[in-house]
JSON list of N, CA and C in Angstrom, two decimals:
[
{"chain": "A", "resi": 846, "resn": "UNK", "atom": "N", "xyz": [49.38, 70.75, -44.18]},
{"chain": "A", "resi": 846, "resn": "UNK", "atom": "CA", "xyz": [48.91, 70.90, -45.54]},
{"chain": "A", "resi": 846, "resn": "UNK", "atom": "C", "xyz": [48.84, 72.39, -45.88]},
{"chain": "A", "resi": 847, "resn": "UNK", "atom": "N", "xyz": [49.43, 73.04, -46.70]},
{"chain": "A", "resi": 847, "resn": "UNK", "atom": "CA", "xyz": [49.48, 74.57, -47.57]},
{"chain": "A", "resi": 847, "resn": "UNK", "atom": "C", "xyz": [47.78, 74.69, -47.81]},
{"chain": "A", "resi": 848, "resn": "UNK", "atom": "N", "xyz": [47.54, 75.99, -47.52]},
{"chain": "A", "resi": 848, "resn": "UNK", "atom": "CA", "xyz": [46.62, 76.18, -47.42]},
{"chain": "A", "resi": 848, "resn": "UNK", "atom": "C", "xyz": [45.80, 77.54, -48.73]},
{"chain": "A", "resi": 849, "resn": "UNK", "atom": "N", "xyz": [45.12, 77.64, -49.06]},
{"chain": "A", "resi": 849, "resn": "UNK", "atom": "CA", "xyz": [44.66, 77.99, -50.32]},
{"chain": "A", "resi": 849, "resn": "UNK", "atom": "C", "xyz": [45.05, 79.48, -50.00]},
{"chain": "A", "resi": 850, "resn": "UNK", "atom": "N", "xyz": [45.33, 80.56, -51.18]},
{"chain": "A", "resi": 850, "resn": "UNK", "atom": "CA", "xyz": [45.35, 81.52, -50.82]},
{"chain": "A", "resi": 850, "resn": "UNK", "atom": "C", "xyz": [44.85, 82.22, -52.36]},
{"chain": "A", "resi": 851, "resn": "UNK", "atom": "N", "xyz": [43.84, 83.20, -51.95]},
{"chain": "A", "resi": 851, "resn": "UNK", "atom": "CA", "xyz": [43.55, 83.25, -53.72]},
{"chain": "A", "resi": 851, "resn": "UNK", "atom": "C", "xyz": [44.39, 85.14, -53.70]},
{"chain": "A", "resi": 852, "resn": "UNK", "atom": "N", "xyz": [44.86, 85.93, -55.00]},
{"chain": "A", "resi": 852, "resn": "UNK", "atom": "CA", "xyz": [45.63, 86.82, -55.24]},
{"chain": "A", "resi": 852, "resn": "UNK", "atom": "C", "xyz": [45.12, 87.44, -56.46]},
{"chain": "A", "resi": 853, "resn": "UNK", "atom": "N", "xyz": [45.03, 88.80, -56.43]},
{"chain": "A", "resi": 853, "resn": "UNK", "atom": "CA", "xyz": [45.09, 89.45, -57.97]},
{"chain": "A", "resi": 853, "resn": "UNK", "atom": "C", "xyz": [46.31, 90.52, -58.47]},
{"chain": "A", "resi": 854, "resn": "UNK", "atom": "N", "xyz": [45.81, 90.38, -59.16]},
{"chain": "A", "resi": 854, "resn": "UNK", "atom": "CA", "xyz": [46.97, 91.16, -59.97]},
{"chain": "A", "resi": 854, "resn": "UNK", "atom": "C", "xyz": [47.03, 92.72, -60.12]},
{"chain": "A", "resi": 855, "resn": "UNK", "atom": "N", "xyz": [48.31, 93.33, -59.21]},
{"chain": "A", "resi": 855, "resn": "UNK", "atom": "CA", "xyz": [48.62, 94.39, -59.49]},
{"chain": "A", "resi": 855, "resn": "UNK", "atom": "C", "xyz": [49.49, 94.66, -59.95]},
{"chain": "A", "resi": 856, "resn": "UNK", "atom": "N", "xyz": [49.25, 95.53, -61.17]},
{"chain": "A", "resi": 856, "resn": "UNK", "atom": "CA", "xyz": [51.03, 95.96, -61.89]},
{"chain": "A", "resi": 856, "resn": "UNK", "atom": "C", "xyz": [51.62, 94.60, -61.72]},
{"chain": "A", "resi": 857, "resn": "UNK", "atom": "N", "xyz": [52.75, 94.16, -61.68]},
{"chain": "A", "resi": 857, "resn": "UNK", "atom": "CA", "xyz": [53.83, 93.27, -62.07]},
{"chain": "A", "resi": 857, "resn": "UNK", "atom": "C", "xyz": [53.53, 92.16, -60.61]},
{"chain": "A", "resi": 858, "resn": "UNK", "atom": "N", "xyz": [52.53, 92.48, -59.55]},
{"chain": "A", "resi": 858, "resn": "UNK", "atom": "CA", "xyz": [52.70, 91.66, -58.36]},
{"chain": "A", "resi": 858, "resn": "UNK", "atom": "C", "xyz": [51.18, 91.22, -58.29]},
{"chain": "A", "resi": 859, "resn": "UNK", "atom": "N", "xyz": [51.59, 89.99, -57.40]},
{"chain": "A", "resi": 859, "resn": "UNK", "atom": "CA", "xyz": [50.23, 89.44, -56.78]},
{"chain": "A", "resi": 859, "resn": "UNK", "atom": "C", "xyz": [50.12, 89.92, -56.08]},
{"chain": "A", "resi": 860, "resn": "UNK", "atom": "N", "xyz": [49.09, 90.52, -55.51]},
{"chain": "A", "resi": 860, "resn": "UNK", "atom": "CA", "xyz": [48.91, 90.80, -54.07]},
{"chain": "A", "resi": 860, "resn": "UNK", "atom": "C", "xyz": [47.67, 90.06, -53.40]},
{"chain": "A", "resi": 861, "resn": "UNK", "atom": "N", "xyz": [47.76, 89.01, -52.20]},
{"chain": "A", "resi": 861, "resn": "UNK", "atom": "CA", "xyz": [46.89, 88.21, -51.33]},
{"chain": "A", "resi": 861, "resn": "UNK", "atom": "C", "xyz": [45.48, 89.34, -51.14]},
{"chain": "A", "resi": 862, "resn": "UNK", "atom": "N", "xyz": [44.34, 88.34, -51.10]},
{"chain": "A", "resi": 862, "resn": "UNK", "atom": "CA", "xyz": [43.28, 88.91, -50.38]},
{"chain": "A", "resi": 862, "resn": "UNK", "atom": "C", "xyz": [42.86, 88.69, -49.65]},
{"chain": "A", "resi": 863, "resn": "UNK", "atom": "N", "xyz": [42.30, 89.57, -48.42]},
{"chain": "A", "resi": 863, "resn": "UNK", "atom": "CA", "xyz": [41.86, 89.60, -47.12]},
{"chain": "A", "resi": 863, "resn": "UNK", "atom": "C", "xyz": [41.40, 88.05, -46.53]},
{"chain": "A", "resi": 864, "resn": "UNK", "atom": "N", "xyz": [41.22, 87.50, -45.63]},
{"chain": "A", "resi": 864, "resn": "UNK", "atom": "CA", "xyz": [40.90, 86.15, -45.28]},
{"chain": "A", "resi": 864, "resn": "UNK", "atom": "C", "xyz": [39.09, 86.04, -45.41]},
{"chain": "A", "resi": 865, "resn": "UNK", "atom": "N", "xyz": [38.32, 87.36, -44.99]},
{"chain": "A", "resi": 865, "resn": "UNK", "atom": "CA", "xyz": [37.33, 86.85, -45.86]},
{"chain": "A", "resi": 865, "resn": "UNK", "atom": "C", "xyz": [36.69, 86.98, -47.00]},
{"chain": "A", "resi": 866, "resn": "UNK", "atom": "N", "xyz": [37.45, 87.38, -47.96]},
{"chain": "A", "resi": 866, "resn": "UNK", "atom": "CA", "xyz": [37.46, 87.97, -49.25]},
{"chain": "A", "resi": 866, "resn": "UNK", "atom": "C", "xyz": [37.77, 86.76, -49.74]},
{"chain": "A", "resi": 867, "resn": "UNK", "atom": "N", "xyz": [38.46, 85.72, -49.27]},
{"chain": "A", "resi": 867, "resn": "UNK", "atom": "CA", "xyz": [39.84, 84.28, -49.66]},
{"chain": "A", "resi": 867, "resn": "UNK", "atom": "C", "xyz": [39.03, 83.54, -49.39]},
{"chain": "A", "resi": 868, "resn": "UNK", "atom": "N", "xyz": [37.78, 83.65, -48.39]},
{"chain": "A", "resi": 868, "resn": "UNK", "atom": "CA", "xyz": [37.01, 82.16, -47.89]},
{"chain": "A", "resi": 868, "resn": "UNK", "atom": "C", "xyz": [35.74, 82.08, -49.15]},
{"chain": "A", "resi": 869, "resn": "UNK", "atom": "N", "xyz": [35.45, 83.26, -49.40]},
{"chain": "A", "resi": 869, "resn": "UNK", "atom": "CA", "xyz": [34.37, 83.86, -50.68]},
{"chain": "A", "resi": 869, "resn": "UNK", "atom": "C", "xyz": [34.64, 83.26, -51.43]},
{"chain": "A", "resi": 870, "resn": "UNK", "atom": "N", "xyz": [35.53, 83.61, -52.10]},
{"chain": "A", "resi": 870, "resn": "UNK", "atom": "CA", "xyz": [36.44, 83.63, -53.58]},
{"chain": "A", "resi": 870, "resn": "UNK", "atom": "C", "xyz": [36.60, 81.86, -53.22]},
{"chain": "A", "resi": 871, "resn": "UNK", "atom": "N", "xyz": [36.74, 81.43, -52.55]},
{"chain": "A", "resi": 871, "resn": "UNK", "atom": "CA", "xyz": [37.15, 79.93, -52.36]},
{"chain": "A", "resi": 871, "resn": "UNK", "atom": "C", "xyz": [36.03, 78.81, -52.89]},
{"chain": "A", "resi": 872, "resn": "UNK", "atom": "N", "xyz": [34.92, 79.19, -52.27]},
{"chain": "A", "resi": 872, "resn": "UNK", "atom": "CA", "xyz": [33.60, 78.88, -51.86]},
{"chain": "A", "resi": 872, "resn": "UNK", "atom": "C", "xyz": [32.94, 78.98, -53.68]},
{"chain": "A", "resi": 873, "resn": "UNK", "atom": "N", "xyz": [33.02, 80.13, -54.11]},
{"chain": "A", "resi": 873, "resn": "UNK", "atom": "CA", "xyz": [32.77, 80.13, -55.68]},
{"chain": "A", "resi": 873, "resn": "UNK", "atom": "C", "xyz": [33.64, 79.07, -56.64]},
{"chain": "A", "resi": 874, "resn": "UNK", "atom": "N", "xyz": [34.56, 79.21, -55.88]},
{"chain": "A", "resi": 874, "resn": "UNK", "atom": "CA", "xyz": [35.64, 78.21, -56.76]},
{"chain": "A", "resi": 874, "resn": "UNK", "atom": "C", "xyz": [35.28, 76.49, -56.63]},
{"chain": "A", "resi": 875, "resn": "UNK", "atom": "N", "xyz": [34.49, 76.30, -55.50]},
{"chain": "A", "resi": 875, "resn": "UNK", "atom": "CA", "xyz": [34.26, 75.30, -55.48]},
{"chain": "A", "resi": 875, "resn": "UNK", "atom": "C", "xyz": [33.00, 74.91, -55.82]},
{"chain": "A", "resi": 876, "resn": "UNK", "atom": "N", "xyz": [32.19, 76.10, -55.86]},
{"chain": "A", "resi": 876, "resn": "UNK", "atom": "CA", "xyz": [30.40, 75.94, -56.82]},
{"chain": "A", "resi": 876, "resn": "UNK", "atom": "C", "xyz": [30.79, 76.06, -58.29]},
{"chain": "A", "resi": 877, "resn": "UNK", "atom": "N", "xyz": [32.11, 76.26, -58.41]},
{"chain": "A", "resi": 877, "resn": "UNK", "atom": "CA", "xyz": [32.21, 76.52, -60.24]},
{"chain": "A", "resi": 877, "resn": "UNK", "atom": "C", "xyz": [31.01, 77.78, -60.67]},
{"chain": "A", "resi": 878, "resn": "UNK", "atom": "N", "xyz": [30.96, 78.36, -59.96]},
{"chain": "A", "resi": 878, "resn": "UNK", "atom": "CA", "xyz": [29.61, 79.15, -60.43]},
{"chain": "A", "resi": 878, "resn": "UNK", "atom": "C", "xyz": [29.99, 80.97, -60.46]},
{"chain": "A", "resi": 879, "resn": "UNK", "atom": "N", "xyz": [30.42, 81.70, -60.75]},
{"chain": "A", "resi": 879, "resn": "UNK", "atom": "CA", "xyz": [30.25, 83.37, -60.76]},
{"chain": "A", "resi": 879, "resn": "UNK", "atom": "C", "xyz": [29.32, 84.06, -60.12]},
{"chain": "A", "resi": 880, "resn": "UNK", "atom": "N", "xyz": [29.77, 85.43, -59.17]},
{"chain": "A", "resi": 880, "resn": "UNK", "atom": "CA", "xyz": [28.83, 85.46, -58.35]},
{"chain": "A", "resi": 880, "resn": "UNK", "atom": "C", "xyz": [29.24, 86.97, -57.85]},
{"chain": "A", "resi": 881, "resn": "UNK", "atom": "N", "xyz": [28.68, 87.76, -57.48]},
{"chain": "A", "resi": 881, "resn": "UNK", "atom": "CA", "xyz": [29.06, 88.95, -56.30]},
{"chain": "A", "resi": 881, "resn": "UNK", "atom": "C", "xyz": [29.21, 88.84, -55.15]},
{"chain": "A", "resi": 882, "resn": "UNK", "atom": "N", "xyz": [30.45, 89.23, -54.59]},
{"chain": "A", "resi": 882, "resn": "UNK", "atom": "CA", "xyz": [31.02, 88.95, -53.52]},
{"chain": "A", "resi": 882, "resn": "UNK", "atom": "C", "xyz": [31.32, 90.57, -53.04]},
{"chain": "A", "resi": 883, "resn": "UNK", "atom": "N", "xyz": [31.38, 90.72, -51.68]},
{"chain": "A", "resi": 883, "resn": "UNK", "atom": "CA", "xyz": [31.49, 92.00, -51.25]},
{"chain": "A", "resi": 883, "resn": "UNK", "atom": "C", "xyz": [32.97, 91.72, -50.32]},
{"chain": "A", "resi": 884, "resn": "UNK", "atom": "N", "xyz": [34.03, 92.46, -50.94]},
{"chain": "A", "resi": 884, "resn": "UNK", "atom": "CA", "xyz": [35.80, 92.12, -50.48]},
{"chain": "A", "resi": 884, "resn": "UNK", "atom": "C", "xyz": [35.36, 93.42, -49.80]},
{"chain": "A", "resi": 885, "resn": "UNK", "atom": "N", "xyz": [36.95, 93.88, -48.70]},
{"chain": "A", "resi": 885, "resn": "UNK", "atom": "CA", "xyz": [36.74, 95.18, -48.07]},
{"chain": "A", "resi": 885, "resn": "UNK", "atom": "C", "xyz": [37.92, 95.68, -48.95]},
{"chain": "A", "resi": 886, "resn": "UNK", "atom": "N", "xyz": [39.10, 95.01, -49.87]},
{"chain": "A", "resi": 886, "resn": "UNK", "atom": "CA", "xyz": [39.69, 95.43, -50.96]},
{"chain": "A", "resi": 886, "resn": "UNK", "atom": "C", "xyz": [39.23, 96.33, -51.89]},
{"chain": "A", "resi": 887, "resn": "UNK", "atom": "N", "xyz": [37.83, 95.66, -52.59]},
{"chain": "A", "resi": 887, "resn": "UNK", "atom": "CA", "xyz": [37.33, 96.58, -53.52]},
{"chain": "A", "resi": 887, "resn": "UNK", "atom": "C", "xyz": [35.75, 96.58, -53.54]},
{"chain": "A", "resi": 888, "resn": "UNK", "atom": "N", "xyz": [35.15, 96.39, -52.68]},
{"chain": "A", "resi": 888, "resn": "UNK", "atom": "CA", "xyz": [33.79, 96.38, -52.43]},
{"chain": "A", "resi": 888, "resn": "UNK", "atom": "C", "xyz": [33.26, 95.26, -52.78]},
{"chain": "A", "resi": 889, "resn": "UNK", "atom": "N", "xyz": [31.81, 96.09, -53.57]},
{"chain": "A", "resi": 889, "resn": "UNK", "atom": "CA", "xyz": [31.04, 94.62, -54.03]},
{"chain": "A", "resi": 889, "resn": "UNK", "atom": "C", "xyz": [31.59, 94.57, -55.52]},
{"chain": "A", "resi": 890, "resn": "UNK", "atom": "N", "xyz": [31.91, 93.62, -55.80]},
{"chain": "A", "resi": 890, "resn": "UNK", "atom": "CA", "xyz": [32.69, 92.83, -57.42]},
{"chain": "A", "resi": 890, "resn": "UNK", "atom": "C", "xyz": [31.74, 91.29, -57.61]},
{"chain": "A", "resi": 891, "resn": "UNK", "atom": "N", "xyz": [32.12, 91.24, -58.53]},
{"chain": "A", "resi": 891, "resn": "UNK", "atom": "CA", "xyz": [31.82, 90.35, -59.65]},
{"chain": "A", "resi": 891, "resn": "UNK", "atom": "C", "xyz": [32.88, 89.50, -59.77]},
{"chain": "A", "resi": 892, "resn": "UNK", "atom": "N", "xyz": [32.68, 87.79, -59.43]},
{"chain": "A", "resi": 892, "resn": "UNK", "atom": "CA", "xyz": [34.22, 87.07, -59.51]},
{"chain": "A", "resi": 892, "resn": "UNK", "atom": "C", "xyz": [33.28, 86.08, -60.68]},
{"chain": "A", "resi": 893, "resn": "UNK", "atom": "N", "xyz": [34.64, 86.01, -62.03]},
{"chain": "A", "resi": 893, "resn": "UNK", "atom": "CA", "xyz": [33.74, 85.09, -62.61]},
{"chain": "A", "resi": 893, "resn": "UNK", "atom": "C", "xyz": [34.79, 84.00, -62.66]},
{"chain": "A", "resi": 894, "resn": "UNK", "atom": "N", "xyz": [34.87, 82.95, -61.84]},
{"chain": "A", "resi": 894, "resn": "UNK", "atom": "CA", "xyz": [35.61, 82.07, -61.50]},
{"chain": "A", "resi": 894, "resn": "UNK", "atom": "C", "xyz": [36.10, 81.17, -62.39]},
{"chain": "A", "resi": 895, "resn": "UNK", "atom": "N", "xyz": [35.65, 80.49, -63.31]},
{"chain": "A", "resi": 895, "resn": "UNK", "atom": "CA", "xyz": [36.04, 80.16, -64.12]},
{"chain": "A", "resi": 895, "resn": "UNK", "atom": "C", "xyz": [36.85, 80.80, -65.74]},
{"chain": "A", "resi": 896, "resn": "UNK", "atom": "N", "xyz": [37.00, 81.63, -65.27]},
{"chain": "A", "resi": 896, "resn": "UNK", "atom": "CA", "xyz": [38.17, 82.38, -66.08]},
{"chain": "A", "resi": 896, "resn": "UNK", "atom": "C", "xyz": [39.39, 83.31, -65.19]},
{"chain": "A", "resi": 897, "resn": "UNK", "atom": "N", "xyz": [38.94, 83.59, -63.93]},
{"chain": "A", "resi": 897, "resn": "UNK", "atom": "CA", "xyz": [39.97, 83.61, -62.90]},
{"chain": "A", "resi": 897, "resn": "UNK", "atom": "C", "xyz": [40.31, 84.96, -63.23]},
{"chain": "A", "resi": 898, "resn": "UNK", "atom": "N", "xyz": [38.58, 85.66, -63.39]},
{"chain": "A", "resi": 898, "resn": "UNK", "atom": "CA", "xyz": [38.35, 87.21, -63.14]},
{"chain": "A", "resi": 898, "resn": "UNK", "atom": "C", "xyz": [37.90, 88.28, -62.43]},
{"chain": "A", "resi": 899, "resn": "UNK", "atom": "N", "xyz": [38.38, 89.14, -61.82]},
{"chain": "A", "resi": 899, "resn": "UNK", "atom": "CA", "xyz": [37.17, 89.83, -61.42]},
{"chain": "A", "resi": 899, "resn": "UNK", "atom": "C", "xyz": [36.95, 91.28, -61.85]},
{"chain": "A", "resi": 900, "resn": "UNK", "atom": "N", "xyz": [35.93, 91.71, -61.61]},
{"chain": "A", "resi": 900, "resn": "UNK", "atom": "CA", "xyz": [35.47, 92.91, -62.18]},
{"chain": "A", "resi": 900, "resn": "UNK", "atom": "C", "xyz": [35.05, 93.75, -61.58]},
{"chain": "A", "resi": 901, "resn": "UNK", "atom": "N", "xyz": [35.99, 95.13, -61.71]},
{"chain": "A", "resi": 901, "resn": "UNK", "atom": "CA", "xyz": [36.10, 96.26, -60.34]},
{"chain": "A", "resi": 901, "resn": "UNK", "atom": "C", "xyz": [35.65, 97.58, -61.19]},
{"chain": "A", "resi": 902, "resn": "UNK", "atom": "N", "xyz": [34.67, 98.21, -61.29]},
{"chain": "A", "resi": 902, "resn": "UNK", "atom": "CA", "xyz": [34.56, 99.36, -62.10]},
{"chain": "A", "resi": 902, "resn": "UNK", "atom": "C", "xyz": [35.08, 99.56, -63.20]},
{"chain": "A", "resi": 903, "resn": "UNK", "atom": "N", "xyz": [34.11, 98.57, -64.41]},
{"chain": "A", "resi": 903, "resn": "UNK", "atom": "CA", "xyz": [34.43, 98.40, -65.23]},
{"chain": "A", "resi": 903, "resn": "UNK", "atom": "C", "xyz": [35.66, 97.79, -66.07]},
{"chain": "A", "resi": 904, "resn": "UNK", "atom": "N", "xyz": [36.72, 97.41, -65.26]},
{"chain": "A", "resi": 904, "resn": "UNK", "atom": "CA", "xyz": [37.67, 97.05, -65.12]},
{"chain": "A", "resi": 904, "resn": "UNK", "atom": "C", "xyz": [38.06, 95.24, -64.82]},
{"chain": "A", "resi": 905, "resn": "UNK", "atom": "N", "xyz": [38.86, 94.51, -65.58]},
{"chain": "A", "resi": 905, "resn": "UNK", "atom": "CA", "xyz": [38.85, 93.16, -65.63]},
{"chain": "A", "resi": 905, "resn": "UNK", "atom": "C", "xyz": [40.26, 92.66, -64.88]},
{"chain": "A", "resi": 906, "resn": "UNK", "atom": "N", "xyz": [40.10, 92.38, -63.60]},
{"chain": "A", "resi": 906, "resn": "UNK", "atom": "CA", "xyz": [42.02, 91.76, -62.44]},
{"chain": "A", "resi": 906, "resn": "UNK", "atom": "C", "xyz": [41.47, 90.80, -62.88]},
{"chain": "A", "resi": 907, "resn": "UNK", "atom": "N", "xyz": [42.53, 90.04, -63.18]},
{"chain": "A", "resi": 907, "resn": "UNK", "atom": "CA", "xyz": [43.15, 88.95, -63.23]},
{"chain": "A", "resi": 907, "resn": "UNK", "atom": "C", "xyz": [43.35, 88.20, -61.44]},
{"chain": "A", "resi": 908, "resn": "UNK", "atom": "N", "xyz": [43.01, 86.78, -61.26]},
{"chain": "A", "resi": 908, "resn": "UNK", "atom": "CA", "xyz": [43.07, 86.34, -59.89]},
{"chain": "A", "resi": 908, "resn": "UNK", "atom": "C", "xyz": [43.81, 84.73, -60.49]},
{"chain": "A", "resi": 909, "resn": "UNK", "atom": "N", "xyz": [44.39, 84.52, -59.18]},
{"chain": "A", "resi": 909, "resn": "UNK", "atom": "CA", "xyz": [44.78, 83.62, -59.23]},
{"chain": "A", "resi": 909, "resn": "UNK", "atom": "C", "xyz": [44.79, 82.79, -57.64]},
{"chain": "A", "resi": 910, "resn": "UNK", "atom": "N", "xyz": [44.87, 81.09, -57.88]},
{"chain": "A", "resi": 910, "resn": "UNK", "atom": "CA", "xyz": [44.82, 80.14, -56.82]},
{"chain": "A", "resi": 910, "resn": "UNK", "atom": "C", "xyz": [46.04, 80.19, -56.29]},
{"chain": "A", "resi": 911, "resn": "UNK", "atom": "N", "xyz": [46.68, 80.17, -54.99]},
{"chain": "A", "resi": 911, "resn": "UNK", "atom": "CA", "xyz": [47.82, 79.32, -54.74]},
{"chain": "A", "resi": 911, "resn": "UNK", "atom": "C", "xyz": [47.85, 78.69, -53.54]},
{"chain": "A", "resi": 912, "resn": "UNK", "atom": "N", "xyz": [48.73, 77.84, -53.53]},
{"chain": "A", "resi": 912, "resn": "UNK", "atom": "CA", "xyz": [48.96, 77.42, -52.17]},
{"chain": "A", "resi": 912, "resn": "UNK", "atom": "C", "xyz": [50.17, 77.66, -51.04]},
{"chain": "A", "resi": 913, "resn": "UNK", "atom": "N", "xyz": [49.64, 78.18, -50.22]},
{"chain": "A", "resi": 913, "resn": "UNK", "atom": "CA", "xyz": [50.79, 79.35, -49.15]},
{"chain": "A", "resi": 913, "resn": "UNK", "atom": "C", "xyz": [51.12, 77.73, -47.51]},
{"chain": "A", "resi": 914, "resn": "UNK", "atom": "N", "xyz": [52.05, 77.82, -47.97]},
{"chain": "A", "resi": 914, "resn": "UNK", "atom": "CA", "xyz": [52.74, 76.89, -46.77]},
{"chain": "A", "resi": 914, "resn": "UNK", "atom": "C", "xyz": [52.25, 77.63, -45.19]},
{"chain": "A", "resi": 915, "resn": "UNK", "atom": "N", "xyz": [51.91, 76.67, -44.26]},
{"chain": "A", "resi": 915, "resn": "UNK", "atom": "CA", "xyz": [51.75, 77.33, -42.93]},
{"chain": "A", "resi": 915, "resn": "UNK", "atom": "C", "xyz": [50.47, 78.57, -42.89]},
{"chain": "A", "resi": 916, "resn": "UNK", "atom": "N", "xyz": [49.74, 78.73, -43.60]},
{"chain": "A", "resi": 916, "resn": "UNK", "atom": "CA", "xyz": [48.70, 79.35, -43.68]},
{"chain": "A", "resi": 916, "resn": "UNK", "atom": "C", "xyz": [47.21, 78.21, -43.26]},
{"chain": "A", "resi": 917, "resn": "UNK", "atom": "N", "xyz": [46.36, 78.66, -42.75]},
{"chain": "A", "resi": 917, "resn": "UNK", "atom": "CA", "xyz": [45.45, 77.70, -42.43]},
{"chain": "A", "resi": 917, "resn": "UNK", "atom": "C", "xyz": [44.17, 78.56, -42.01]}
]
């Protein structure tokens, strides 16, 4: 079974986040709820999950769900 992989948006690419940055971000996604999460990407942020945002110094990435084959 493909396994969840959550990504934000840089310039023109997704780029994956760290595995426990991905278990975080997962975990909110499944409380439906917005929350601060501390990534080693960009520190402590603000994911507001239900719009599939987060918020980095003042600043609004764009995130997204996917599912990555052979990942687990």
């Amino acid at each position: 079974m493909p396994a969840v992989q959550w990504k934000y948006a840089m310039g023109s690419h997704w780029v994956p986040f760290e595995e426990s940055c991905n278990r975080s971000i997962e975990r909110l996604w499944q409380s439906g709820r917005p929350d601060y999460i501390n990534c080693r990407s960009f520190g402590n942020v603000y994911i507001n999950i239900s719009r599939c945002e987060l918020m980095y110094q003042g600043d609004v990435v764009k995130v997204i769900r996917t599912y990555e084959a052979g990942l687990r």
